Short mmCIF file of C-alpha atoms in Angstrom, two decimals:
data_model
loop_
_atom_site.label_atom_id
_atom_site.label_comp_id
_atom_site.label_asym_id
_atom_site.label_seq_id
_atom_site.Cartn_x
_atom_site.Cartn_y
_atom_site.Cartn_z
CA MET A 1 0.07 -0.14 0.01
CA MET A 2 1.56 3.43 -1.36
CA GLU A 3 1.83 5.42 2.11
CA LYS A 4 1.20 9.14 2.28
CA PRO A 5 1.18 11.92 0.79
CA PHE A 6 2.42 9.93 -3.05
CA SER A 7 -0.89 8.05 -1.96
CA ASP A 8 -2.90 11.54 -2.83
CA ALA A 9 -0.66 11.50 -6.07
CA LEU A 10 -1.52 7.96 -7.26
CA PRO A 11 -4.97 9.93 -8.80
CA VAL A 12 -2.24 11.96 -10.80
CA ILE A 13 -0.20 9.31 -12.15
CA ASP A 14 -3.20 7.49 -12.77
CA ALA A 15 -5.01 9.89 -15.14
CA LEU A 16 -2.01 10.32 -16.94
CA LYS A 17 -1.89 6.52 -17.62
CA ASN A 18 -4.79 5.30 -19.13
CA ALA A 19 -4.32 7.67 -20.80
CA GLY A 20 -1.74 6.23 -22.41
CA PHE A 21 1.54 7.88 -20.92
CA GLU A 22 4.39 6.73 -19.12
CA ALA A 23 4.50 9.16 -15.71
CA TYR A 24 6.59 8.25 -12.34
CA PHE A 25 7.25 9.87 -9.52
CA VAL A 26 11.01 11.36 -9.45
CA GLY A 27 13.02 13.94 -7.51
CA GLY A 28 13.08 14.74 -3.73
CA SER A 29 10.10 13.70 -3.13
CA VAL A 30 12.29 9.02 -3.62
CA ARG A 31 14.99 10.17 -2.99
CA ASP A 32 13.42 11.46 1.42
CA LYS A 33 11.53 7.98 1.19
CA VAL A 34 14.60 6.39 0.19
CA LEU A 35 15.67 8.16 3.47
CA SER A 36 12.89 7.94 5.09
CA ARG A 37 13.17 11.52 5.96
CA PRO A 38 9.51 13.00 5.66
CA VAL A 39 7.90 13.98 2.15
CA ASP A 40 6.60 17.15 0.81
CA ASP A 41 6.12 18.38 -2.68
CA ILE A 42 5.27 15.54 -4.80
CA ASP A 43 7.24 15.99 -8.66
CA ILE A 44 5.57 13.62 -11.58
CA ALA A 45 7.39 13.38 -14.84
CA THR A 46 5.75 11.83 -18.01
CA SER A 47 5.47 10.85 -21.73
CA ALA A 48 2.72 13.77 -22.34
CA ARG A 49 3.38 17.05 -23.21
CA PRO A 50 2.56 20.00 -21.70
CA GLU A 51 -0.22 20.69 -24.41
CA GLN A 52 -1.58 16.99 -24.17
CA ILE A 53 -1.40 17.78 -19.30
CA LYS A 54 -3.63 19.98 -19.54
CA ILE A 55 -6.34 18.35 -21.16
CA ILE A 56 -5.82 15.58 -18.79
CA PHE A 57 -5.99 17.63 -15.75
CA HIS A 58 -8.90 20.44 -16.16
CA LYS A 59 -7.14 22.80 -13.28
CA THR A 60 -3.13 23.97 -14.05
CA VAL A 61 -1.10 26.68 -14.09
CA ASP A 62 1.46 26.78 -16.72
CA VAL A 63 4.32 27.40 -13.47
CA GLY A 64 7.66 26.54 -16.30
CA ILE A 65 5.66 25.74 -19.65
CA SER A 66 8.34 26.55 -21.98
CA HIS A 67 10.49 24.06 -19.69
CA GLY A 68 7.56 21.35 -20.15
CA THR A 69 6.95 21.74 -16.40
CA ILE A 70 2.41 22.22 -15.14
CA LEU A 71 1.07 22.95 -11.99
CA VAL A 72 -1.14 20.37 -10.90
CA LEU A 73 -4.03 20.87 -8.76
CA PHE A 74 -6.01 18.15 -7.44
CA LYS A 75 -7.89 17.83 -5.03
CA GLY A 76 -6.14 20.15 -2.66
CA ASN A 77 -2.85 19.01 -3.46
CA SER A 78 -0.48 21.33 -6.34
CA TYR A 79 1.46 18.79 -8.04
CA GLU A 80 4.58 19.75 -10.73
CA VAL A 81 3.84 17.79 -13.36
CA THR A 82 6.76 18.20 -16.46
CA THR A 83 7.93 16.10 -19.33
CA PHE A 84 10.48 13.93 -20.07
CA ARG A 85 13.33 16.07 -21.18
CA THR A 86 16.20 16.94 -22.32
CA GLU A 87 19.07 19.91 -21.78
CA SER A 88 21.87 21.51 -23.41
CA GLY A 89 23.53 25.02 -24.35
CA TYR A 90 24.34 26.50 -20.67
CA LYS A 91 25.38 29.52 -21.37
CA ASP A 92 24.43 31.16 -18.19
CA PHE A 93 26.08 28.46 -16.56
CA ARG A 94 22.48 28.62 -14.90
CA ARG A 95 19.31 27.88 -18.01
CA PRO A 96 18.90 25.24 -20.59
CA ASP A 97 19.36 27.74 -23.75
CA GLN A 98 17.68 24.53 -25.43
CA VAL A 99 15.04 22.03 -23.81
CA GLU A 100 13.93 19.46 -26.00
CA PHE A 101 11.26 16.75 -25.08
CA VAL A 102 11.81 12.78 -25.16
CA SER A 103 9.40 9.81 -23.69
CA ASN A 104 12.14 8.19 -22.77
CA LEU A 105 12.71 7.71 -19.52
CA HIS A 106 16.63 6.96 -18.77
CA GLU A 107 16.85 10.74 -20.78
CA ASP A 108 15.64 12.31 -18.64
CA LEU A 109 17.16 11.39 -15.31
CA LYS A 110 20.21 11.41 -17.41
CA ARG A 111 20.07 15.53 -16.90
CA ARG A 112 19.80 15.89 -13.48
CA ASP A 113 22.20 16.72 -10.79
CA PHE A 114 22.89 13.44 -8.12
CA THR A 115 22.36 10.42 -8.65
CA MET A 116 20.26 10.05 -5.48
CA ASN A 117 17.92 13.20 -7.23
CA ALA A 118 17.69 10.92 -10.16
CA MET A 119 15.40 7.69 -9.64
CA ALA A 120 11.96 7.96 -9.99
CA MET A 121 9.17 5.43 -8.59
CA ASP A 122 6.52 4.59 -10.04
CA ARG A 123 2.60 4.12 -8.87
CA ASN A 124 3.55 0.21 -7.29
CA GLY A 125 6.61 2.15 -5.29
CA LYS A 126 8.88 0.54 -7.56
CA LEU A 127 12.50 1.76 -7.46
CA LEU A 128 13.97 2.71 -11.12
CA ASP A 129 17.64 3.90 -10.68
CA PRO A 130 19.91 3.53 -13.70
CA PHE A 131 22.80 5.36 -11.79
CA GLY A 132 22.84 4.62 -8.59
CA GLY A 133 21.51 6.40 -6.37
CA ARG A 134 20.47 4.36 -3.41
CA ASP A 135 24.14 3.05 -3.55
CA ASP A 136 24.94 6.12 -2.80
CA ILE A 137 22.46 7.40 -0.13
CA GLU A 138 24.34 3.66 1.71
CA LYS A 139 28.00 4.95 0.72
CA ARG A 140 26.15 8.84 2.56
CA GLN A 141 28.22 9.84 -0.41
CA ILE A 142 26.90 13.04 -2.76
CA ARG A 143 27.86 11.67 -6.32
CA THR A 144 26.49 13.77 -10.01
CA VAL A 145 24.93 11.60 -12.21
CA GLY A 146 27.72 11.22 -14.99
CA SER A 147 30.86 13.52 -15.78
CA PRO A 148 31.19 16.68 -12.34
CA SER A 149 32.70 18.56 -14.49
CA GLU A 150 29.64 18.77 -17.02
CA ARG A 151 26.54 18.95 -14.32
CA PHE A 152 28.64 21.85 -12.68
CA GLY A 153 29.09 23.32 -16.17
CA GLU A 154 25.13 22.95 -17.06
CA ASP A 155 24.25 24.65 -13.32
CA ALA A 156 26.80 25.98 -10.98
CA LEU A 157 24.92 26.25 -8.51
CA ARG A 158 25.04 22.89 -8.22
CA LEU A 159 28.53 23.35 -6.14
CA LEU A 160 26.18 25.32 -3.59
CA ARG A 161 23.15 22.08 -3.13
CA ALA A 162 26.20 20.02 -3.13
CA ALA A 163 27.63 21.43 -0.12
CA ARG A 164 23.81 22.19 1.18
CA PHE A 165 22.40 18.30 0.80
CA ALA A 166 26.39 17.93 2.42
CA SER A 167 24.86 19.63 5.26
CA GLN A 168 21.61 18.36 5.36
CA LEU A 169 22.57 15.11 5.49
CA GLY A 170 25.77 14.72 7.05
CA PHE A 171 26.87 12.96 4.21
CA SER A 172 30.14 12.61 2.00
CA ILE A 173 31.08 13.75 -1.26
CA GLU A 174 32.37 11.31 -3.66
CA LEU A 175 36.54 12.10 -4.32
CA HIS A 176 35.70 13.26 -8.76
CA THR A 177 32.92 14.86 -7.67
CA TYR A 178 34.43 16.52 -5.10
CA SER A 179 38.13 17.63 -6.50
CA SER A 180 35.16 18.72 -9.34
CA LEU A 181 34.10 21.64 -6.23
CA ILE A 182 37.17 23.31 -5.59
CA HIS A 183 37.91 23.49 -9.81
CA SER A 184 34.75 24.93 -10.48
CA ALA A 185 34.50 27.12 -7.96
CA SER A 186 34.73 30.14 -10.23
CA LEU A 187 31.61 29.17 -11.50
CA LEU A 188 30.15 30.62 -8.99
CA LYS A 189 30.41 34.29 -10.25
CA HIS A 190 27.89 34.00 -13.01
CA ILE A 191 24.64 32.43 -10.22
CA ALA A 192 22.30 35.22 -8.68
CA VAL A 193 22.89 36.45 -4.85
CA GLU A 194 19.25 35.86 -4.79
CA ARG A 195 20.31 32.03 -5.61
CA LYS A 196 23.71 31.59 -3.12
CA LYS A 197 21.34 32.89 -0.65
CA SER A 198 18.61 30.26 -1.29
CA GLU A 199 21.33 26.93 -1.23
CA PHE A 200 22.94 29.14 1.64
CA GLU A 201 19.99 29.65 4.31
CA LYS A 202 20.09 25.90 3.85
CA LEU A 203 22.86 24.95 4.70
CA LEU A 204 23.44 26.93 7.78
CA ILE A 205 20.63 25.21 9.18
CA GLY A 206 20.98 21.69 8.44
CA ALA A 207 21.48 19.16 10.61
CA ALA A 208 25.41 18.57 9.28
CA ARG A 209 26.22 22.52 8.58
CA LYS A 210 29.92 22.38 10.13
CA ILE A 211 29.93 20.20 7.47
CA GLY A 212 29.04 21.97 4.44
CA LEU A 213 30.01 25.19 5.56
CA GLU A 214 34.48 22.99 5.98
CA ILE A 215 32.96 22.06 2.43
CA LEU A 216 32.34 25.89 1.58
CA CYS A 217 36.28 26.54 2.39
CA LYS A 218 38.30 23.99 1.26
CA THR A 219 36.48 24.15 -1.89
CA GLY A 220 37.33 27.51 -2.81
CA MET A 221 33.51 28.01 -2.88
CA LEU A 222 33.29 30.62 0.01
CA HIS A 223 35.45 33.48 -1.92
CA TYR A 224 32.49 33.57 -4.77
CA LEU A 225 29.92 34.42 -1.83
CA PRO A 226 29.26 38.17 -1.00
CA GLY A 227 31.19 40.06 1.71
CA LEU A 228 33.04 36.14 2.60
CA ALA A 229 36.44 35.82 -0.46
CA GLU A 230 39.51 35.31 2.74
CA LYS A 231 36.93 34.70 5.17
CA ALA A 232 37.78 30.74 6.34
CA HIS A 233 39.23 31.61 8.96
CA VAL A 234 35.31 33.98 10.30
CA VAL A 235 33.67 30.85 9.02
CA ARG A 236 36.40 28.32 11.35
CA ARG A 237 35.41 30.50 14.30
CA LEU A 238 31.37 30.04 13.87
CA ILE A 239 32.83 25.70 13.36
CA SER A 240 33.61 26.20 16.91
CA TYR A 241 31.09 27.51 17.82
CA GLU A 242 28.51 24.66 19.17
CA ILE A 243 26.16 25.48 16.49
CA GLU A 244 23.69 23.01 15.90
CA SER A 245 20.94 24.00 17.32
CA LEU A 246 20.77 27.42 15.87
CA TYR A 247 18.40 29.28 13.43
CA VAL A 248 18.60 30.45 10.12
CA ASN A 249 18.82 34.63 11.64
CA GLU A 250 20.37 33.61 14.72
CA MET A 251 23.33 32.82 12.15
CA TRP A 252 23.50 35.14 10.77
CA ALA A 253 23.76 37.09 13.82
CA LEU A 254 26.47 34.57 14.99
CA LEU A 255 28.45 34.77 11.96
CA LEU A 256 28.15 38.82 12.32
CA HIS A 257 29.68 38.37 15.35
CA CYS A 258 32.53 36.07 14.45
CA MET A 259 33.02 39.44 11.90
CA GLU A 260 33.98 41.24 14.42
CA ILE A 261 31.59 44.24 12.11
CA GLU A 262 27.69 45.38 13.49
CA GLY A 263 25.89 48.35 12.66
CA ASN A 264 26.00 49.19 9.13
CA LYS A 265 28.33 47.99 7.75
CA ALA A 266 26.50 44.47 9.42
CA GLU A 267 23.88 45.89 6.92
CA ALA A 268 25.60 46.24 4.35
CA PHE A 269 27.08 42.62 4.68
CA LEU A 270 23.50 41.91 5.43
CA ARG A 271 22.74 44.68 1.76
CA GLY A 272 25.21 42.04 0.03
CA TRP A 273 22.84 38.70 0.22
CA LYS A 274 19.97 40.63 -0.35
CA LEU A 275 17.70 39.73 2.29
CA SER A 276 14.93 41.39 3.44
CA VAL A 277 14.67 44.85 4.67
CA LYS A 278 12.52 43.29 7.32
CA GLN A 279 15.03 40.01 7.61
CA MET A 280 18.24 42.34 8.15
CA LYS A 281 16.98 44.50 10.47
CA ASP A 282 15.86 41.32 13.04
CA ILE A 283 19.81 40.02 12.50
CA VAL A 284 21.18 43.76 13.56
CA LYS A 285 19.01 44.20 16.60
CA LEU A 286 19.74 40.02 17.33
CA LEU A 287 23.36 41.35 17.21
CA HIS A 288 23.04 44.23 19.13
CA PHE A 289 21.68 42.45 22.10
CA TYR A 290 23.35 39.82 21.45
CA HIS A 291 26.39 42.55 22.47
CA LEU A 292 24.84 43.72 25.38
CA ARG A 293 24.35 41.03 26.77
CA LEU A 294 28.34 40.23 26.32
CA GLU A 295 28.50 42.87 28.46
CA ASN A 296 26.25 43.01 31.12
CA GLU A 297 23.38 40.80 32.21
CA TRP A 298 19.64 41.81 31.37
CA ASP A 299 17.89 44.53 33.53
CA ASN A 300 13.92 45.37 33.33
CA LEU A 301 14.66 47.83 30.29
CA SER A 302 16.88 46.32 28.46
CA LEU A 303 14.88 42.93 27.92
CA PHE A 304 12.17 45.27 27.43
CA LYS A 305 13.28 46.42 24.04
CA ALA A 306 14.54 43.17 23.22
CA GLY A 307 11.15 41.33 23.14
CA LYS A 308 11.24 37.32 23.98
CA ALA A 309 11.88 36.67 20.45
CA VAL A 310 15.38 38.75 20.31
CA ILE A 311 15.59 37.65 24.30
CA ALA A 312 14.96 33.57 23.58
CA SER A 313 18.38 33.29 20.72
CA VAL A 314 20.25 35.62 22.54
CA GLU A 315 20.28 33.09 25.20
CA LYS A 316 20.74 30.50 22.87
CA LEU A 317 23.51 32.59 20.86
CA ILE A 318 25.87 32.82 24.16
CA LEU A 319 25.00 29.15 24.98
CA ALA A 320 26.43 27.93 21.47
CA THR A 321 29.74 30.58 22.41
CA GLN A 322 29.62 29.70 25.81
CA GLY A 323 28.63 26.08 26.92
CA GLU A 324 28.53 24.53 30.17
CA SER A 325 30.15 28.20 31.28
CA CYS A 326 26.39 29.43 31.10
CA ARG A 327 25.03 28.83 34.34
CA ARG A 328 20.90 29.13 33.09
CA THR A 329 19.11 28.86 30.14
CA PRO A 330 16.68 30.57 27.71
CA ASP A 331 13.95 28.81 29.67
CA TYR A 332 14.72 32.07 33.11
CA PHE A 333 15.44 34.80 31.77
CA ILE A 334 11.83 34.07 29.48
CA SER A 335 10.78 34.45 32.97
CA LEU A 336 11.59 37.63 33.86
CA PHE A 337 11.25 39.51 31.05
CA ASP A 338 7.11 37.48 31.07
CA ASP A 339 7.54 39.28 34.75
CA LEU A 340 7.86 43.27 33.40
CA PRO A 341 4.95 45.32 34.52
CA ILE A 342 5.24 45.65 30.70
CA LYS A 343 6.23 44.32 28.70
CA GLU A 344 5.38 46.77 24.60
CA ARG A 345 4.95 50.47 24.49
CA ASP A 346 1.16 49.79 24.22
CA GLU A 347 0.15 48.53 27.34
CA LEU A 348 2.02 51.47 29.17
CA ALA A 349 -1.50 53.30 31.06
CA ILE A 350 -0.99 56.32 29.01
CA SER A 351 -0.29 58.17 25.63
CA GLY A 352 1.54 60.69 23.97
CA GLY A 353 -2.08 62.47 23.77
CA ASP A 354 -1.99 62.26 27.08
CA LEU A 355 0.54 64.10 27.93
CA ILE A 356 -0.44 66.82 24.62
CA ARG A 357 -3.41 67.74 26.73
CA TRP A 358 -1.30 66.64 30.64
CA TYR A 359 0.84 69.95 29.64
CA GLY A 360 -1.15 72.66 27.02
CA LYS A 361 2.39 71.68 24.61
CA SER A 362 1.98 70.79 21.18
CA GLY A 363 3.18 67.31 19.68
CA GLY A 364 7.22 67.16 19.20
CA PRO A 365 10.11 65.51 20.43
CA TRP A 366 9.90 66.42 24.09
CA VAL A 367 6.85 63.90 24.02
CA LYS A 368 8.10 61.06 22.67
CA GLU A 369 11.17 61.82 25.29
CA MET A 370 9.01 61.90 28.06
CA LEU A 371 7.27 58.52 27.73
CA GLU A 372 10.63 55.98 27.41
CA HIS A 373 10.85 58.37 31.02
CA THR A 374 7.91 56.99 31.58
CA GLU A 375 8.30 53.62 30.95
CA LYS A 376 11.80 53.51 32.47
CA ALA A 377 10.26 54.42 35.67
CA VAL A 378 7.49 51.42 35.05
CA LEU A 379 10.13 49.63 34.30
CA SER A 380 12.51 50.04 37.04
CA GLY A 381 9.12 49.83 39.89
CA LYS A 382 9.40 53.54 40.32
CA VAL A 383 6.03 53.86 39.29
CA LYS A 384 3.29 52.09 38.91
CA ASN A 385 1.16 51.29 35.95
CA ASP A 386 -1.70 53.01 36.26
CA LYS A 387 -2.14 56.75 34.56
CA GLU A 388 -3.88 58.71 37.23
CA THR A 389 -0.47 58.03 38.69
CA ILE A 390 0.69 58.59 36.15
CA ARG A 391 0.07 61.65 36.33
CA GLU A 392 0.93 62.47 39.94
CA TRP A 393 4.65 61.46 39.40
CA LEU A 394 4.72 63.92 35.65
CA LEU A 395 3.51 66.80 37.65
CA ARG A 396 5.84 66.00 41.09
CA CYS A 397 9.11 65.86 39.01
CA SER A 398 8.42 68.73 36.32
CA GLN A 399 7.87 70.39 39.95
CA LYS A 400 11.34 70.23 40.84
#
């Protein structure tokens, strides 16, 4: 009996077969099934042409029709269904200049990157493995389909994908494939930063991320990543810490710490990776409070300004970099935050409008300064967070 999510996709396979075409599960879903890992997206390869796929299924989206891919919507799920194809050209070291549809599964699998990704499975669960992907999985090694230099020359992003898979799976890289990583590393200069970022962030949070980062250093790929040329010593410092439990923003922040940059320089580095404005701000804020925490214990004001999520991440960084020397867990500091009289400005009993009415003045920078002054007083316990109590306290302060 085929298990989920493959069983949910069987009607799609069967519809293609009933129309007279071949159809197989392919790619990452088959690899993850062999690895006994959770299976997410289901991809299907078929001998049907895109226009034939659109006739067979009522609900489709042309997500990549020029390359033979149609998104089939079926019973609340979506499946990428792609015509068997071969590729050639690759003038930009990323996308094929020419795609040719074929009727042979073997030819389709031959164009894929690594043997573990070049397996297919029929509707009965039979594995089709012409390039030894299952054997490589058993050997825990990453190996290209055919010539490594050809595969990396076709799509240079595969260089980073090799390191990323090593990070996620803890696999080694087969000798000839590894050698080609070294010789082909410079091809990464042709790859868009956004593509590099996607693979690098996946590598940063892999279960065996130290392996992936070491591969970047030893193969020279690091030299072609934004802001990391000649920074192998920085990455090795990062590797020296207990980083396995850190999330992606925490990894970015610790990398910046290892580079010994913060503030505007940190933002410039992250901008080079084309991170979103929000992600950059979150990382720089985390780095700021991590550096404060290295010098001082939390007080109520710093807990308030940091917020619960940043406190938790900072303490994870402290544990990663200082290990057993830490006497208290992140939960201890979260409990201190939970005990604060206010946890964000909206909880303060007064507003800027109250201040303007009480003092009979027009708005201006003084309002923000007075609110911050009041926050500090409430957080330090000098005054209770009650509107009338705060008003009386402010009036007394102004009379001094």
